[in-house]
Amino acid sequence: MDSTESHGFFLASFLVLLFLGDLTDACSCAQLSLQKACDKATFVMRAKFMSVMPDPESPSYSPKNVYTIQPIETYKGPKELRMAQFLYSPVSDDFCGYVHKGSLKGEEYLFSGSISDNRFKISMCSFAEPWDKVTSEQKKILKGGGYKGCSDS
């Protein structure tokens, strides 16, 4: 390889890396406050997480988990949310998925999510907090409809 070819190769490699950027940050997101969740999310609800299993309908190149939930209260979202039984999420945070940190034995969580393809979805960028960690002030504001965006349930 002469010097012209090697310079061309290095320039092409540099341009490829420049355009690709840092792919390791593809799933990074800032900690979401409850107010921001109310503003941005399609839904905000309190529910019990009961179980998790692989989604048999998801393709192998984009595996998903299905969380079985029992809704307790909705603060934002469509009426159908009150009857929701399942939440869908990519399997791991490598795929921007929500990974449930608590037990799957009925622990109550307050969380936000989105709706697409007629499915309720949660991701690593969703607000998710055990109900017993939500402050009494947050609960009072939430129940009173004081969070902008979370009073349309």
PDB file of C-alpha atoms in Angstrom:
ATOM      1  CA  MET A   1       0.000   0.000   0.000  1.00  0.00           C
ATOM      2  CA  ASP A   2       1.526   3.315  -0.999  1.00  0.00           C
ATOM      3  CA  SER A   3       1.149   6.457   1.096  1.00  0.00           C
ATOM      4  CA  THR A   4      -1.778   7.802  -0.972  1.00  0.00           C
ATOM      5  CA  GLU A   5      -3.784   4.592  -0.469  1.00  0.00           C
ATOM      6  CA  SER A   6      -3.012   4.467   3.261  1.00  0.00           C
ATOM      7  CA  HIS A   7      -4.057   8.105   3.715  1.00  0.00           C
ATOM      8  CA  GLY A   8      -7.287   7.390   1.834  1.00  0.00           C
ATOM      9  CA  PHE A   9      -7.958   4.341   4.011  1.00  0.00           C
ATOM     10  CA  PHE A  10      -7.392   6.264   7.250  1.00  0.00           C
ATOM     11  CA  LEU A  11      -9.526   9.174   6.036  1.00  0.00           C
ATOM     12  CA  ALA A  12     -12.371   6.808   5.108  1.00  0.00           C
ATOM     13  CA  SER A  13     -12.085   5.032   8.474  1.00  0.00           C
ATOM     14  CA  PHE A  14     -12.140   8.352  10.301  1.00  0.00           C
ATOM     15  CA  LEU A  15     -15.228   9.496   8.407  1.00  0.00           C
ATOM     16  CA  VAL A  16     -17.065   6.251   9.150  1.00  0.00           C
ATOM     17  CA  LEU A  17     -16.328   6.597  12.870  1.00  0.00           C
ATOM     18  CA  LEU A  18     -17.304  10.255  12.784  1.00  0.00           C
ATOM     19  CA  PHE A  19     -20.683   9.525  11.198  1.00  0.00           C
ATOM     20  CA  LEU A  20     -21.413   6.559  13.437  1.00  0.00           C
ATOM     21  CA  GLY A  21     -20.653   8.492  16.585  1.00  0.00           C
ATOM     22  CA  ASP A  22     -20.521   6.853  19.957  1.00  0.00           C
ATOM     23  CA  LEU A  23     -22.931   3.939  19.757  1.00  0.00           C
ATOM     24  CA  THR A  24     -22.463   3.130  23.433  1.00  0.00           C
ATOM     25  CA  ASP A  25     -24.665   6.103  24.351  1.00  0.00           C
ATOM     26  CA  ALA A  26     -27.604   4.925  22.239  1.00  0.00           C
ATOM     27  CA  CYS A  27     -29.677   4.107  25.310  1.00  0.00           C
ATOM     28  CA  SER A  28     -28.576   6.725  27.762  1.00  0.00           C
ATOM     29  CA  CYS A  29     -31.223   8.982  29.219  1.00  0.00           C
ATOM     30  CA  ALA A  30     -31.458  11.430  32.070  1.00  0.00           C
ATOM     31  CA  GLN A  31     -33.203  10.494  35.301  1.00  0.00           C
ATOM     32  CA  LEU A  32     -36.862  11.316  34.715  1.00  0.00           C
ATOM     33  CA  SER A  33     -38.714  13.265  37.394  1.00  0.00           C
ATOM     34  CA  LEU A  34     -42.368  12.577  38.073  1.00  0.00           C
ATOM     35  CA  GLN A  35     -43.313  15.971  36.606  1.00  0.00           C
ATOM     36  CA  LYS A  36     -41.381  15.253  33.402  1.00  0.00           C
ATOM     37  CA  ALA A  37     -42.986  11.808  33.214  1.00  0.00           C
ATOM     38  CA  CYS A  38     -46.401  13.474  33.447  1.00  0.00           C
ATOM     39  CA  ASP A  39     -45.442  15.922  30.704  1.00  0.00           C
ATOM     40  CA  LYS A  40     -43.824  13.473  28.276  1.00  0.00           C
ATOM     41  CA  ALA A  41     -45.258   9.999  28.826  1.00  0.00           C
ATOM     42  CA  THR A  42     -48.377   8.628  27.170  1.00  0.00           C
ATOM     43  CA  PHE A  43     -49.398   7.075  30.459  1.00  0.00           C
ATOM     44  CA  VAL A  44     -48.606   7.202  34.173  1.00  0.00           C
ATOM     45  CA  MET A  45     -49.990   4.551  36.503  1.00  0.00           C
ATOM     46  CA  ARG A  46     -49.559   2.625  39.713  1.00  0.00           C
ATOM     47  CA  ALA A  47     -49.643  -1.150  39.398  1.00  0.00           C
ATOM     48  CA  LYS A  48     -48.368  -4.371  40.896  1.00  0.00           C
ATOM     49  CA  PHE A  49     -45.691  -6.254  38.958  1.00  0.00           C
ATOM     50  CA  MET A  50     -46.640  -9.936  39.090  1.00  0.00           C
ATOM     51  CA  SER A  51     -44.390 -11.801  36.627  1.00  0.00           C
ATOM     52  CA  VAL A  52     -42.179 -11.535  33.571  1.00  0.00           C
ATOM     53  CA  MET A  53     -41.710 -13.824  30.573  1.00  0.00           C
ATOM     54  CA  PRO A  54     -40.215 -13.590  27.088  1.00  0.00           C
ATOM     55  CA  ASP A  55     -42.604 -12.243  24.456  1.00  0.00           C
ATOM     56  CA  PRO A  56     -43.184 -15.184  22.089  1.00  0.00           C
ATOM     57  CA  GLU A  57     -44.205 -12.769  19.314  1.00  0.00           C
ATOM     58  CA  SER A  58     -41.021 -10.687  19.344  1.00  0.00           C
ATOM     59  CA  PRO A  59     -38.393 -11.379  16.685  1.00  0.00           C
ATOM     60  CA  SER A  60     -35.069 -12.860  17.774  1.00  0.00           C
ATOM     61  CA  TYR A  61     -33.163  -9.763  16.625  1.00  0.00           C
ATOM     62  CA  SER A  62     -35.299  -7.576  18.954  1.00  0.00           C
ATOM     63  CA  PRO A  63     -36.321  -9.718  21.939  1.00  0.00           C
ATOM     64  CA  LYS A  64     -38.923  -8.353  24.314  1.00  0.00           C
ATOM     65  CA  ASN A  65     -40.212  -9.202  27.782  1.00  0.00           C
ATOM     66  CA  VAL A  66     -43.829  -9.179  28.829  1.00  0.00           C
ATOM     67  CA  TYR A  67     -44.520  -8.047  32.385  1.00  0.00           C
ATOM     68  CA  THR A  68     -47.818  -9.139  33.894  1.00  0.00           C
ATOM     69  CA  ILE A  69     -49.286  -6.329  35.963  1.00  0.00           C
ATOM     70  CA  GLN A  70     -52.347  -5.576  38.071  1.00  0.00           C
ATOM     71  CA  PRO A  71     -53.357  -1.912  37.664  1.00  0.00           C
ATOM     72  CA  ILE A  72     -54.244  -0.045  40.842  1.00  0.00           C
ATOM     73  CA  GLU A  73     -54.653   3.542  39.708  1.00  0.00           C
ATOM     74  CA  THR A  74     -54.115   5.503  36.508  1.00  0.00           C
ATOM     75  CA  TYR A  75     -53.049   9.130  36.548  1.00  0.00           C
ATOM     76  CA  LYS A  76     -52.657   9.685  32.824  1.00  0.00           C
ATOM     77  CA  GLY A  77     -53.622   7.615  29.827  1.00  0.00           C
ATOM     78  CA  PRO A  78     -56.536   6.053  27.987  1.00  0.00           C
ATOM     79  CA  LYS A  79     -59.399   4.274  29.766  1.00  0.00           C
ATOM     80  CA  GLU A  80     -58.108   0.908  28.477  1.00  0.00           C
ATOM     81  CA  LEU A  81     -55.077   1.347  30.710  1.00  0.00           C
ATOM     82  CA  ARG A  82     -57.232   0.581  33.752  1.00  0.00           C
ATOM     83  CA  MET A  83     -57.742  -2.939  32.388  1.00  0.00           C
ATOM     84  CA  ALA A  84     -54.155  -3.471  31.178  1.00  0.00           C
ATOM     85  CA  GLN A  85     -52.619  -6.811  32.060  1.00  0.00           C
ATOM     86  CA  PHE A  86     -49.314  -6.576  30.211  1.00  0.00           C
ATOM     87  CA  LEU A  87     -46.377  -4.214  29.739  1.00  0.00           C
ATOM     88  CA  TYR A  88     -43.858  -4.792  26.954  1.00  0.00           C
ATOM     89  CA  SER A  89     -40.193  -3.907  27.054  1.00  0.00           C
ATOM     90  CA  PRO A  90     -36.951  -4.879  25.322  1.00  0.00           C
ATOM     91  CA  VAL A  91     -35.245  -7.634  27.315  1.00  0.00           C
ATOM     92  CA  SER A  92     -32.298  -5.692  28.631  1.00  0.00           C
ATOM     93  CA  ASP A  93     -30.904  -2.227  29.017  1.00  0.00           C
ATOM     94  CA  ASP A  94     -28.613  -3.079  26.083  1.00  0.00           C
ATOM     95  CA  PHE A  95     -31.795  -2.734  23.999  1.00  0.00           C
ATOM     96  CA  CYS A  96     -33.057   0.283  26.041  1.00  0.00           C
ATOM     97  CA  GLY A  97     -35.314  -2.077  27.941  1.00  0.00           C
ATOM     98  CA  TYR A  98     -36.738  -1.727  31.405  1.00  0.00           C
ATOM     99  CA  VAL A  99     -35.272  -4.251  33.823  1.00  0.00           C
ATOM    100  CA  HIS A 100     -37.462  -4.615  36.901  1.00  0.00           C
ATOM    101  CA  LYS A 101     -35.331  -4.304  40.018  1.00  0.00           C
ATOM    102  CA  GLY A 102     -37.963  -5.307  42.575  1.00  0.00           C
ATOM    103  CA  SER A 103     -39.640  -8.587  43.330  1.00  0.00           C
ATOM    104  CA  LEU A 104     -42.305  -9.866  41.009  1.00  0.00           C
ATOM    105  CA  LYS A 105     -44.589 -10.725  43.899  1.00  0.00           C
ATOM    106  CA  GLY A 106     -47.023  -7.862  43.745  1.00  0.00           C
ATOM    107  CA  GLU A 107     -44.822  -4.961  44.763  1.00  0.00           C
ATOM    108  CA  GLU A 108     -46.513  -1.691  43.806  1.00  0.00           C
ATOM    109  CA  TYR A 109     -44.721   0.682  41.429  1.00  0.00           C
ATOM    110  CA  LEU A 110     -45.490   4.078  39.993  1.00  0.00           C
ATOM    111  CA  PHE A 111     -44.306   4.231  36.393  1.00  0.00           C
ATOM    112  CA  SER A 112     -44.705   5.929  33.053  1.00  0.00           C
ATOM    113  CA  GLY A 113     -44.672   4.551  29.552  1.00  0.00           C
ATOM    114  CA  SER A 114     -45.813   4.817  25.976  1.00  0.00           C
ATOM    115  CA  ILE A 115     -48.301   3.132  23.694  1.00  0.00           C
ATOM    116  CA  SER A 116     -47.512   1.813  20.238  1.00  0.00           C
ATOM    117  CA  ASP A 117     -48.907  -1.029  18.174  1.00  0.00           C
ATOM    118  CA  ASN A 118     -51.777  -1.177  20.713  1.00  0.00           C
ATOM    119  CA  ARG A 119     -49.318  -2.218  23.417  1.00  0.00           C
ATOM    120  CA  PHE A 120     -48.387  -0.526  26.666  1.00  0.00           C
ATOM    121  CA  LYS A 121     -44.614  -0.172  26.700  1.00  0.00           C
ATOM    122  CA  ILE A 122     -42.006   0.712  29.303  1.00  0.00           C
ATOM    123  CA  SER A 123     -38.307   1.374  28.741  1.00  0.00           C
ATOM    124  CA  MET A 124     -35.189   2.224  30.674  1.00  0.00           C
ATOM    125  CA  CYS A 125     -36.036   5.900  30.085  1.00  0.00           C
ATOM    126  CA  SER A 126     -39.445   5.575  31.765  1.00  0.00           C
ATOM    127  CA  PHE A 127     -40.108   6.850  35.263  1.00  0.00           C
ATOM    128  CA  ALA A 128     -40.296   3.802  37.567  1.00  0.00           C
ATOM    129  CA  GLU A 129     -40.288   3.991  41.341  1.00  0.00           C
ATOM    130  CA  PRO A 130     -41.521   1.634  44.076  1.00  0.00           C
ATOM    131  CA  TRP A 131     -44.720   3.143  45.491  1.00  0.00           C
ATOM    132  CA  ASP A 132     -43.274   3.105  49.002  1.00  0.00           C
ATOM    133  CA  LYS A 133     -40.359   5.289  47.771  1.00  0.00           C
ATOM    134  CA  VAL A 134     -42.683   7.930  46.280  1.00  0.00           C
ATOM    135  CA  THR A 135     -42.826  10.727  48.841  1.00  0.00           C
ATOM    136  CA  SER A 136     -46.068  11.546  50.627  1.00  0.00           C
ATOM    137  CA  GLU A 137     -45.916  15.018  49.047  1.00  0.00           C
ATOM    138  CA  GLN A 138     -45.638  13.502  45.540  1.00  0.00           C
ATOM    139  CA  LYS A 139     -48.562  11.166  46.281  1.00  0.00           C
ATOM    140  CA  LYS A 140     -50.679  14.066  47.521  1.00  0.00           C
ATOM    141  CA  ILE A 141     -49.914  16.190  44.448  1.00  0.00           C
ATOM    142  CA  LEU A 142     -50.458  13.226  42.114  1.00  0.00           C
ATOM    143  CA  LYS A 143     -53.819  12.266  43.634  1.00  0.00           C
ATOM    144  CA  GLY A 144     -54.940  15.894  43.648  1.00  0.00           C
ATOM    145  CA  GLY A 145     -54.139  16.314  39.954  1.00  0.00           C
ATOM    146  CA  GLY A 146     -51.445  18.859  40.772  1.00  0.00           C
ATOM    147  CA  TYR A 147     -48.842  17.524  38.354  1.00  0.00           C
ATOM    148  CA  LYS A 148     -49.298  19.241  35.005  1.00  0.00           C
ATOM    149  CA  GLY A 149     -50.116  16.581  32.442  1.00  0.00           C
ATOM    150  CA  CYS A 150     -51.181  13.938  34.967  1.00  0.00           C
ATOM    151  CA  SER A 151     -54.734  15.041  35.630  1.00  0.00           C
ATOM    152  CA  ASP A 152     -56.477  13.600  32.585  1.00  0.00           C
ATOM    153  CA  SER A 153     -57.144  10.015  33.722  1.00  0.00           C
TER     154      SER A 153
END
